Short mmCIF file of C-alpha atoms and ligand atoms in Angstrom, two decimals:
data_model
loop_
_atom_site.label_atom_id
_atom_site.label_comp_id
_atom_site.label_asym_id
_atom_site.label_seq_id
_atom_site.Cartn_x
_atom_site.Cartn_y
_atom_site.Cartn_z
CA THR A 16 0.00 0.00 0.00
CA ALA A 17 1.06 3.56 -0.53
CA VAL A 18 -1.51 5.59 1.37
CA SER A 19 -0.97 9.16 2.46
CA PRO A 20 -0.01 9.58 6.11
CA SER A 21 -2.76 12.13 6.70
CA LEU A 22 -5.18 9.20 6.78
CA PHE A 23 -4.00 8.38 10.22
CA ALA A 24 -5.18 10.62 12.97
CA ALA A 25 -2.31 11.03 15.39
CA PRO A 26 -2.95 8.43 18.08
CA GLY A 27 -1.08 7.95 21.33
CA ASN A 28 2.09 9.76 20.48
CA GLY A 29 4.30 10.46 23.43
CA ARG A 30 4.07 7.81 26.07
CA THR A 31 1.60 8.28 28.86
CA SER A 32 2.28 6.22 31.92
CA ALA A 33 0.00 3.43 33.04
CA PRO A 34 -1.82 3.48 36.34
CA GLY A 35 0.05 1.48 38.96
CA ASN A 36 -3.08 -0.28 40.13
CA VAL A 37 -5.99 -1.54 38.07
CA ARG A 38 -9.20 -3.39 38.93
CA LEU A 39 -10.24 -5.96 36.38
CA SER A 40 -13.62 -7.66 36.49
CA LEU A 41 -14.91 -10.40 34.24
CA SER A 42 -18.54 -11.34 33.57
CA PRO A 43 -18.26 -14.95 32.36
CA ASP A 44 -21.96 -15.19 31.55
CA ARG A 45 -22.04 -12.16 29.29
CA SER A 46 -20.87 -12.84 25.75
CA ALA A 47 -19.01 -10.11 23.94
CA GLY A 48 -18.16 -11.89 20.68
CA THR A 49 -17.03 -15.23 19.31
CA ILE A 50 -13.60 -16.53 18.42
CA GLY A 51 -14.00 -19.29 15.87
CA ARG A 52 -11.55 -22.12 15.35
CA ASP A 53 -10.15 -20.64 12.17
CA PHE A 54 -9.85 -17.05 13.34
CA THR A 55 -6.11 -16.83 12.93
CA GLY A 56 -4.44 -16.49 9.58
CA LEU A 57 -1.47 -15.51 7.50
CA SER A 58 -1.31 -13.75 4.16
CA TYR A 59 1.31 -14.27 1.48
CA GLU A 60 2.01 -12.73 -1.88
CA SER A 61 0.70 -14.63 -4.91
CA ALA A 62 4.26 -14.45 -6.22
CA GLN A 63 5.18 -16.97 -3.53
CA LEU A 64 3.40 -19.59 -5.63
CA GLY A 65 6.07 -18.99 -8.28
CA ASP A 66 8.11 -21.43 -6.20
CA PRO A 67 5.83 -24.48 -6.19
CA GLU A 68 7.84 -26.11 -3.40
CA PHE A 69 7.22 -23.39 -0.83
CA PHE A 70 3.62 -24.20 0.03
CA SER A 71 4.07 -27.94 -0.09
CA ALA A 72 3.63 -30.77 2.40
CA ASP A 73 7.36 -31.39 1.98
CA ASN A 74 8.17 -27.99 3.45
CA LYS A 75 8.01 -29.61 6.88
CA ALA A 76 9.41 -26.69 8.86
CA LEU A 77 6.76 -24.34 7.49
CA VAL A 78 4.05 -26.93 8.08
CA GLY A 79 5.20 -27.15 11.71
CA LEU A 80 5.14 -23.37 12.12
CA PHE A 81 1.60 -23.12 10.74
CA ARG A 82 0.36 -26.03 12.82
CA ARG A 83 1.75 -24.50 15.99
CA LEU A 84 -0.51 -21.49 15.42
CA GLY A 85 -3.47 -23.87 15.56
CA GLY A 86 -3.19 -23.79 19.33
CA ALA A 87 -3.05 -25.97 22.35
CA ASP A 88 -5.78 -28.51 21.69
CA GLY A 89 -5.16 -29.18 18.00
CA ARG A 90 -8.81 -28.44 17.21
CA GLN A 91 -8.10 -25.02 15.80
CA SER A 92 -6.60 -24.23 12.45
CA GLY A 93 -6.20 -21.05 10.45
CA VAL A 94 -6.66 -19.47 7.06
CA LEU A 95 -3.96 -18.87 4.48
CA ARG A 96 -4.75 -15.95 2.24
CA ILE A 97 -2.93 -15.67 -1.07
CA GLY A 98 -2.96 -12.26 -2.78
CA GLY A 99 -1.23 -8.96 -2.25
CA ASN A 100 0.11 -6.59 -4.88
CA THR A 101 1.77 -9.41 -6.77
CA SER A 102 -1.59 -11.09 -7.41
CA GLU A 103 -2.12 -8.34 -9.97
CA ASN A 104 0.79 -9.57 -12.05
CA SER A 105 0.54 -13.30 -11.50
CA HIS A 106 -0.65 -15.33 -14.43
CA TRP A 107 -2.09 -18.80 -14.59
CA LYS A 108 -0.11 -21.14 -16.85
CA ALA A 109 -2.09 -24.33 -17.27
CA ASP A 110 0.73 -25.92 -19.28
CA GLY A 111 3.50 -24.21 -17.35
CA GLN A 112 6.62 -26.06 -16.35
CA ALA A 113 7.16 -25.74 -12.65
CA ALA A 114 10.61 -24.44 -11.81
CA THR A 115 11.24 -27.08 -9.15
CA ASP A 116 15.00 -26.85 -9.18
CA ALA A 117 15.09 -23.08 -9.13
CA ALA A 118 16.56 -21.49 -6.03
CA SER A 119 13.78 -20.43 -3.71
CA ALA A 120 14.28 -16.68 -3.68
CA PRO A 121 12.59 -15.00 -0.72
CA VAL A 122 9.24 -13.45 -1.61
CA GLY A 123 8.64 -10.62 0.83
CA PRO A 124 5.74 -8.21 1.00
CA ASP A 125 5.54 -6.17 -2.18
CA THR A 126 5.99 -2.45 -1.62
CA GLY A 127 3.52 -1.50 -4.33
CA LYS A 128 5.77 1.15 -5.80
CA LYS A 129 5.81 -0.31 -9.30
CA LEU A 130 4.12 -3.10 -11.21
CA PRO A 131 5.09 -6.19 -9.26
CA ARG A 132 7.20 -8.97 -10.64
CA LEU A 133 5.63 -11.28 -13.17
CA THR A 134 4.87 -14.70 -11.78
CA ALA A 135 3.63 -17.85 -13.46
CA ILE A 136 1.30 -19.99 -11.35
CA THR A 137 1.27 -23.60 -12.45
CA PRO A 138 -0.96 -26.59 -11.70
CA GLN A 139 1.90 -28.08 -9.71
CA ALA A 140 2.02 -25.04 -7.42
CA ILE A 141 -1.69 -25.49 -6.73
CA ASP A 142 -1.44 -29.25 -6.16
CA ASN A 143 1.41 -28.68 -3.72
CA LEU A 144 -0.57 -25.92 -2.04
CA HIS A 145 -3.33 -28.44 -1.53
CA GLY A 146 -0.84 -30.81 0.09
CA PHE A 147 0.30 -28.00 2.37
CA LEU A 148 -3.26 -27.19 3.41
CA GLU A 149 -3.98 -30.85 4.15
CA ALA A 150 -0.79 -31.11 6.21
CA THR A 151 -1.60 -27.98 8.21
CA GLY A 152 -5.38 -28.29 8.39
CA TRP A 153 -5.70 -24.67 7.23
CA GLY A 154 -8.27 -23.15 4.85
CA LEU A 155 -7.58 -20.98 1.82
CA ILE A 156 -8.62 -17.55 0.57
CA TYR A 157 -7.33 -17.32 -2.97
CA GLY A 158 -6.84 -14.01 -4.78
CA LEU A 159 -7.30 -13.75 -8.55
CA ASN A 160 -5.69 -11.21 -10.84
CA LEU A 161 -8.15 -8.47 -11.73
CA ALA A 162 -5.81 -5.66 -12.80
CA THR A 163 -3.90 -7.39 -15.60
CA GLY A 164 -5.92 -10.59 -16.11
CA THR A 165 -9.09 -11.67 -17.86
CA PRO A 166 -12.25 -13.30 -16.46
CA GLU A 167 -11.68 -16.39 -18.62
CA VAL A 168 -8.13 -17.04 -17.42
CA ALA A 169 -9.21 -16.33 -13.84
CA ALA A 170 -11.96 -18.92 -14.30
CA ASP A 171 -9.43 -21.49 -15.55
CA GLU A 172 -7.24 -20.80 -12.55
CA ALA A 173 -10.11 -20.83 -10.08
CA GLU A 174 -11.44 -24.06 -11.51
CA TYR A 175 -8.08 -25.72 -10.97
CA VAL A 176 -7.77 -24.36 -7.44
CA TRP A 177 -11.34 -25.43 -6.64
CA LYS A 178 -10.84 -28.96 -7.95
CA SER A 179 -7.40 -29.41 -6.44
CA CYS A 180 -7.89 -27.78 -3.03
CA GLY A 181 -11.53 -28.82 -2.64
CA LYS A 182 -13.05 -28.20 0.76
CA ARG A 183 -10.00 -26.20 1.85
CA VAL A 184 -11.15 -23.28 -0.32
CA ILE A 185 -13.03 -20.79 1.84
CA ALA A 186 -13.38 -18.14 -0.83
CA PHE A 187 -11.95 -16.56 -3.94
CA GLN A 188 -11.17 -12.87 -4.07
CA ILE A 189 -11.10 -10.82 -7.25
CA GLY A 190 -8.47 -8.10 -7.19
CA ASN A 191 -6.19 -6.84 -4.42
CA GLU A 192 -6.65 -3.29 -3.16
CA ALA A 193 -8.57 -2.03 -6.18
CA ASP A 194 -9.06 1.24 -4.30
CA ILE A 195 -5.43 2.09 -4.93
CA PHE A 196 -5.21 0.71 -8.49
CA HIS A 197 -5.07 4.31 -9.66
CA GLN A 198 -2.00 4.98 -7.48
CA ASN A 199 -0.19 1.93 -8.76
CA GLY A 200 -0.83 2.89 -12.36
CA LEU A 201 -3.17 -0.08 -12.81
CA ARG A 202 -6.26 2.03 -13.57
CA LYS A 203 -7.11 5.63 -14.45
CA PRO A 204 -7.18 8.27 -11.69
CA ASP A 205 -10.99 8.36 -11.63
CA TYR A 206 -11.36 4.63 -10.94
CA GLY A 207 -13.86 4.37 -8.09
CA GLU A 208 -16.11 1.85 -6.40
CA PRO A 209 -18.70 1.79 -9.23
CA GLU A 210 -16.00 0.99 -11.79
CA PHE A 211 -14.59 -1.71 -9.53
CA ALA A 212 -18.04 -3.19 -8.90
CA ALA A 213 -18.67 -3.38 -12.65
CA GLU A 214 -15.40 -5.22 -13.25
CA TRP A 215 -15.97 -7.47 -10.25
CA GLN A 216 -19.42 -8.38 -11.60
CA LYS A 217 -17.95 -9.37 -14.97
CA TYR A 218 -15.42 -11.69 -13.36
CA PHE A 219 -18.00 -13.04 -10.98
CA ASP A 220 -20.45 -13.91 -13.76
CA VAL A 221 -17.85 -15.94 -15.66
CA LEU A 222 -16.56 -17.64 -12.50
CA ARG A 223 -20.03 -18.42 -11.20
CA LYS A 224 -21.02 -20.06 -14.47
CA ARG A 225 -17.95 -22.28 -14.39
CA LEU A 226 -18.07 -22.99 -10.65
CA PRO A 227 -21.63 -22.83 -9.37
CA GLU A 228 -20.57 -23.90 -5.87
CA ALA A 229 -17.61 -21.56 -5.43
CA ARG A 230 -17.62 -18.97 -2.64
CA PHE A 231 -16.41 -15.39 -2.82
CA ALA A 232 -15.05 -12.67 -0.56
CA GLY A 233 -14.36 -8.98 -1.13
CA PRO A 234 -13.79 -6.12 -1.71
CA ASP A 235 -10.27 -6.71 -0.28
CA THR A 236 -9.63 -2.98 -0.40
CA ALA A 237 -6.59 -1.22 1.06
CA TYR A 238 -8.21 1.53 3.11
CA ARG A 239 -11.25 3.01 1.37
CA THR A 240 -13.74 2.13 4.05
CA ASP A 241 -16.38 4.00 2.02
CA TRP A 242 -16.22 1.23 -0.61
CA MET A 243 -17.36 -1.36 1.91
CA LEU A 244 -21.05 -0.60 2.22
CA PRO A 245 -21.90 -0.11 -1.46
CA PHE A 246 -19.94 -3.26 -2.32
CA ALA A 247 -21.55 -5.25 0.48
CA ARG A 248 -25.03 -4.13 -0.54
CA ALA A 249 -24.46 -4.92 -4.20
CA PHE A 250 -22.99 -8.39 -3.73
CA GLN A 251 -24.33 -9.62 -0.40
CA LYS A 252 -25.93 -12.68 -1.98
CA ASP A 253 -22.66 -13.68 -3.59
CA LEU A 254 -20.30 -13.16 -0.66
CA VAL A 255 -19.37 -15.35 2.30
CA LEU A 256 -16.99 -12.75 3.72
CA LEU A 257 -16.50 -9.01 3.58
CA THR A 258 -12.80 -8.19 3.55
CA GLU A 259 -10.60 -5.13 3.87
CA HIS A 260 -6.96 -4.48 4.76
CA TYR A 261 -5.46 -2.51 7.60
CA TYR A 262 -1.96 -1.18 8.10
CA ALA A 263 -1.52 0.54 11.42
CA GLU A 264 1.20 2.86 10.19
CA GLY A 265 3.09 4.03 7.17
CA PRO A 266 5.05 5.01 5.26
CA PRO A 267 8.15 3.73 7.03
CA THR A 268 10.14 6.79 5.97
CA ASP A 269 7.87 9.02 8.09
CA PRO A 270 9.67 9.61 11.42
CA SER A 271 6.36 9.88 13.26
CA MET A 272 5.71 6.18 12.64
CA THR A 273 6.94 4.85 15.95
CA ILE A 274 6.42 2.13 18.53
CA ASP A 275 4.46 4.55 20.73
CA ARG A 276 2.13 5.34 17.90
CA LEU A 277 1.71 1.66 17.03
CA LEU A 278 0.67 0.85 20.58
CA GLY A 279 -1.75 3.74 20.96
CA PRO A 280 -5.38 3.76 19.86
CA ASN A 281 -5.82 4.11 16.11
CA SER A 282 -8.82 6.01 14.81
CA LYS A 283 -8.44 4.47 11.36
CA LEU A 284 -8.86 0.99 12.82
CA GLN A 285 -11.86 2.06 14.83
CA ALA A 286 -13.52 3.56 11.75
CA GLU A 287 -12.82 0.45 9.68
CA LEU A 288 -14.16 -1.95 12.28
CA ALA A 289 -17.24 0.22 12.81
CA THR A 290 -18.01 0.17 9.09
CA ALA A 291 -17.50 -3.58 8.98
CA GLN A 292 -19.92 -3.98 11.88
CA GLN A 293 -22.50 -1.84 10.12
CA ALA A 294 -22.06 -3.78 6.87
CA ARG A 295 -22.54 -7.04 8.70
CA LYS A 296 -25.65 -5.76 10.41
CA GLU A 297 -27.14 -4.64 7.14
CA THR A 298 -26.16 -7.54 4.93
CA GLY A 299 -25.48 -10.41 7.31
CA VAL A 300 -22.08 -11.03 5.70
CA PRO A 301 -19.29 -11.41 8.30
CA PHE A 302 -16.06 -9.44 8.15
CA ARG A 303 -12.51 -10.77 7.98
CA LEU A 304 -9.45 -8.53 8.11
CA SER A 305 -7.89 -10.25 5.12
CA GLU A 306 -4.53 -8.47 5.12
CA THR A 307 -2.91 -6.54 7.90
CA ASN A 308 0.30 -5.58 9.56
CA SER A 309 2.06 -2.87 11.47
CA CYS A 310 3.40 -0.62 8.71
CA TYR A 311 2.80 -0.68 4.96
CA SER A 312 5.49 -0.69 2.28
CA GLY A 313 7.00 -3.81 3.74
CA GLY A 314 7.16 -2.65 7.37
CA LYS A 315 9.47 -0.43 9.38
CA GLU A 316 12.71 -1.52 10.96
CA GLY A 317 12.75 -0.75 14.66
CA VAL A 318 8.96 -0.91 14.87
CA SER A 319 7.61 -3.86 12.87
CA ASN A 320 10.37 -6.22 14.00
CA THR A 321 10.23 -5.41 17.70
CA PHE A 322 8.60 -6.94 20.73
CA ALA A 323 6.07 -4.09 20.61
CA ALA A 324 4.78 -5.66 17.40
CA ALA A 325 4.19 -8.95 19.25
CA LEU A 326 1.89 -7.16 21.70
CA TRP A 327 0.25 -5.20 18.89
CA THR A 328 -0.37 -8.39 16.89
CA ALA A 329 -2.12 -10.27 19.68
CA GLU A 330 -4.19 -7.30 20.74
CA LEU A 331 -5.36 -6.58 17.21
CA MET A 332 -6.72 -10.12 17.02
CA TYR A 333 -8.89 -9.46 20.07
CA GLN A 334 -9.91 -6.03 18.82
CA VAL A 335 -11.20 -7.57 15.60
CA ALA A 336 -13.01 -10.36 17.47
CA ALA A 337 -14.55 -7.86 19.89
CA THR A 338 -16.22 -6.01 17.02
CA GLY A 339 -17.64 -9.18 15.50
CA GLY A 340 -14.89 -9.88 12.97
CA VAL A 341 -14.44 -13.57 12.17
CA GLY A 342 -10.74 -13.60 11.44
CA ILE A 343 -7.49 -11.96 10.49
CA ASN A 344 -4.59 -12.54 8.11
CA PHE A 345 -1.18 -11.13 8.93
CA HIS A 346 0.73 -10.36 5.77
CA GLY A 347 4.32 -11.43 5.41
CA GLY A 348 6.81 -13.62 3.65
CA GLY A 349 10.52 -13.59 2.90
CA TYR A 350 12.46 -11.35 5.24
CA GLY A 351 9.94 -8.48 5.37
CA TRP A 352 10.19 -6.44 8.58
CA TYR A 353 6.72 -7.37 9.74
CA THR A 354 6.56 -10.98 8.61
CA PRO A 355 5.55 -13.37 11.42
CA ILE A 356 7.68 -16.12 9.84
CA ALA A 357 10.96 -15.19 8.16
CA GLY A 358 13.17 -17.22 5.87
CA THR A 359 13.19 -19.50 2.87
CA ARG A 360 12.82 -23.23 2.46
CA GLU A 361 16.52 -23.54 1.58
CA LYS A 362 17.97 -21.37 4.35
CA GLY A 363 15.37 -22.33 6.91
CA PHE A 364 12.85 -20.32 8.90
CA SER A 365 12.73 -18.36 12.11
CA VAL A 366 9.91 -16.70 13.95
CA ARG A 367 9.56 -12.95 14.36
CA PRO A 368 7.74 -10.96 17.06
CA GLY A 369 4.36 -11.10 15.33
CA TYR A 370 4.47 -14.88 15.54
CA TYR A 371 4.67 -14.73 19.35
CA GLY A 372 1.58 -12.56 19.40
CA MET A 373 -0.27 -15.07 17.24
CA LEU A 374 0.96 -17.92 19.42
CA LEU A 375 -0.37 -16.25 22.56
CA PHE A 376 -3.75 -15.91 20.86
CA ALA A 377 -3.60 -19.56 19.77
CA GLN A 378 -2.87 -20.72 23.31
CA ALA A 379 -5.82 -18.74 24.65
CA GLY A 380 -7.90 -20.55 22.05
CA ALA A 381 -11.36 -20.39 20.54
CA GLY A 382 -14.55 -19.67 22.45
CA GLU A 383 -16.58 -16.67 23.54
CA LEU A 384 -15.29 -13.26 24.48
CA ILE A 385 -16.89 -12.17 27.72
CA GLU A 386 -17.59 -8.74 29.15
CA THR A 387 -14.47 -7.36 30.77
CA LYS A 388 -14.07 -4.13 32.70
CA LEU A 389 -10.87 -2.32 33.62
CA GLU A 390 -10.83 0.55 36.09
CA PRO A 391 -9.37 3.04 35.64
CA GLU A 392 -9.19 2.82 31.88
CA SER A 393 -5.80 3.47 30.35
CA PRO A 394 -4.75 3.27 26.70
CA LEU A 395 -1.69 1.28 27.64
CA VAL A 396 -3.36 -1.47 29.65
CA SER A 397 -6.03 -3.70 28.19
CA ALA A 398 -7.70 -7.03 28.86
CA TYR A 399 -9.89 -9.47 26.95
CA GLY A 400 -11.85 -12.05 28.91
CA LEU A 401 -12.76 -15.38 27.36
CA ARG A 402 -14.82 -18.44 28.02
CA GLY A 403 -13.07 -21.32 26.32
CA GLU A 404 -14.94 -24.05 24.45
CA ASP A 405 -14.47 -26.20 27.53
CA GLY A 406 -16.03 -23.48 29.68
CA ALA A 407 -12.77 -22.36 31.31
CA VAL A 408 -12.60 -18.66 32.12
CA LYS A 409 -9.48 -16.93 30.86
CA VAL A 410 -8.19 -13.44 30.39
CA VAL A 411 -5.47 -12.05 28.17
CA LEU A 412 -3.87 -8.92 29.61
CA PHE A 413 -1.65 -6.42 27.82
CA ASN A 414 0.70 -3.95 29.41
CA LYS A 415 2.10 -1.67 26.71
CA SER A 416 3.70 0.68 29.20
CA THR A 417 7.19 0.60 30.63
CA ASP A 418 5.95 0.24 34.22
CA ALA A 419 4.65 -2.83 35.96
CA VAL A 420 0.93 -2.77 36.76
CA GLU A 421 -0.75 -4.46 39.68
CA ILE A 422 -4.05 -6.10 38.76
CA ASP A 423 -6.83 -6.69 41.22
CA LEU A 424 -8.78 -9.42 39.44
CA ASP A 425 -12.39 -10.44 39.97
CA LEU A 426 -13.06 -13.55 37.91
CA GLY A 427 -16.81 -13.32 38.31
CA ARG A 428 -16.77 -16.98 39.34
CA LYS A 429 -15.08 -19.01 42.01
CA SER A 430 -11.89 -20.68 40.94
CA SER A 431 -9.75 -23.32 42.60
CA GLY A 432 -6.57 -22.22 40.92
CA LEU A 433 -5.12 -19.82 38.41
CA ASN A 434 -2.23 -20.24 36.09
CA ALA A 435 -0.41 -17.73 33.96
CA LEU A 436 1.52 -17.88 30.71
CA TYR A 437 3.79 -14.88 30.12
CA LEU A 438 4.72 -13.25 26.84
CA THR A 439 7.87 -11.32 27.59
CA GLY A 440 10.73 -9.60 25.83
CA PRO A 441 13.75 -7.61 26.98
CA SER A 442 12.00 -4.30 26.09
CA LEU A 443 9.38 -2.94 23.71
CA ALA A 444 12.11 -2.12 21.20
CA ALA A 445 13.91 -5.48 21.49
CA THR A 446 14.13 -7.43 18.25
CA ASP A 447 15.22 -10.64 19.88
CA GLY A 448 14.98 -12.57 23.11
CA MET A 449 11.21 -12.83 23.40
CA THR A 450 9.55 -15.90 24.85
CA LEU A 451 6.11 -17.27 25.57
CA GLY A 452 5.92 -19.43 28.65
CA GLY A 453 9.67 -18.96 29.06
CA ALA A 454 10.44 -20.68 25.76
CA ALA A 455 11.32 -19.53 22.27
CA VAL A 456 9.84 -21.10 19.13
CA SER A 457 12.25 -22.95 16.86
CA GLY A 458 12.38 -22.74 13.09
CA ASP A 459 10.06 -25.71 12.63
CA GLY A 460 7.45 -24.67 15.17
CA GLY A 461 9.01 -26.53 18.09
CA TRP A 462 8.03 -24.91 21.39
CA GLU A 463 8.38 -26.31 24.89
CA PRO A 464 6.98 -23.87 27.41
CA SER A 465 7.73 -24.29 31.09
CA ALA A 466 4.84 -25.30 33.30
CA PRO A 467 2.56 -22.27 33.69
CA GLU A 468 3.06 -20.22 36.81
CA VAL A 469 0.45 -20.93 39.47
CA LEU A 470 -1.09 -17.83 41.03
CA PRO A 471 -2.85 -17.70 44.38
CA VAL A 472 -6.61 -17.21 44.20
CA ARG A 473 -9.17 -16.62 46.94
CA GLY A 474 -12.66 -17.47 45.79
CA ARG A 475 -13.12 -15.33 42.72
CA ARG A 476 -10.34 -12.87 43.43
CA ALA A 477 -6.65 -12.72 42.77
CA VAL A 478 -3.92 -10.15 42.65
CA LEU A 479 -1.26 -10.34 40.00
CA THR A 480 1.52 -8.24 38.64
CA LEU A 481 1.64 -7.49 34.96
CA PRO A 482 5.30 -6.86 34.20
CA ALA A 483 6.28 -3.80 32.17
CA ALA A 484 5.90 -4.39 28.42
CA SER A 485 4.32 -7.82 28.54
CA ALA A 486 1.18 -9.84 28.03
CA ILE A 487 -0.25 -12.64 30.16
CA LEU A 488 -2.75 -15.38 29.53
CA VAL A 489 -4.44 -16.23 32.81
CA THR A 490 -6.55 -19.40 32.94
CA ALA A 491 -8.87 -20.14 35.84
CA GLU A 492 -9.60 -23.65 36.96
CA SER A 493 -13.19 -24.16 37.96
C1 BDP B 25 -0.50 -4.06 0.57
C2 BDP B 25 -0.28 -5.09 -0.48
C3 BDP B 25 0.87 -5.98 -0.17
C4 BDP B 25 2.03 -5.19 0.37
C5 BDP B 25 1.66 -4.42 1.61
C6 BDP B 25 2.78 -3.45 2.01
O1 BDP B 25 -1.46 -5.83 -0.72
O2 BDP B 25 1.21 -6.68 -1.34
O3 BDP B 25 3.09 -6.02 0.64
O4 BDP B 25 0.50 -3.66 1.42
O5 BDP B 25 2.81 -2.35 1.43
O6 BDP B 25 -0.72 -2.92 -0.15
O7 BDP B 25 3.57 -3.76 2.91
#
């Protein structure tokens, strides 16, 4: 994305300190949203399919890393979204020779500054992708080329994906960030929602004829929240998901794009989630944040690759769930600053801060969000209460300040014991040394946390200390 910085109202710039003492009360019987089993997700560039061995069951390390994000009980999975800027210059080659012996060059987030690299997508890449999805248990949102493709070729490609990946296909998307096509030189300056809707309809008609059962999502826009409602109204019968992107900051060259800003409230996010809520109310189509990360144009060094981004990642997942969103896809790939998983299949993989945020969310698991109250309110301390599928009451707490905070917790129910899993790093700006449950994640998803810390509880109350710059998952035994 290349969006102008004025789109972001200046949020929490300049650090305010957190209150030393906070009361937190949970209402386990009051639902505040649902976290489904496939809420989590990653997003990769379509150009990644140019290496058919990347998303393949044989890429065992990557399979392990994806599976780990499926959480503690193995019942959860996730959604892989394929798209990004490079989807607009990726072309289906039904008779294409797969470049199996080619070196697997890293495919990072595309910066959108020029027409992205040309990529051939072959049947082998799709068959291997299917193997990868079976090995991980994940679903697929597959983006088709709208900007430089044709409806007929897209239908050929979609038909192959549909037949090969079968029940793993959650939806097809048509076009990536059409609202900024005019900035990327892909369409004329006056290209607006009506023009996009007309093109979308043309593709849809051809695809629907060929694949009567296929499902669709959209508009997959970059930031034009005002495209959401007209698009949702026009295509509600044809859509299983409404989608839009969100980058918390950008461009990376702007010195005001900082860790403090990332961790503060963001009015752009609030506006986007409010529109998504309204669109769902009106049309009944649920919203998924189909592409997101901390800073567009590939991320910002010193922000996107820091421990602050781990906290930001996990909290954003709860923010989306709390407004009724059904899922999220963190964009990444290659060695991009914000990628949750870095590396290549030849050189191996390693996890980045965002991955730890996703892992915390995975450990907390699926279930219902419950009403949660913090007093006094502070932008740097937040909490999300949950009732797990097994009924267990949990709460995920975030301390984005540089001071420890004492929490006076009322669980709303009696508990016989509490345990805590800590997400910690050396500092908000640290790029290394973070752990969840005292353990780091290895390059194939290996993770051996220490036994969770047991906290004293008296009836429904407990007192705990939230260390500076940390998050905790607290689970109550009944
Ligand atoms: C979005 C694109 C994606 C980019 C990302 C970025 O869909 O391809 O990698 O933003 O700019 O615009 O980092």
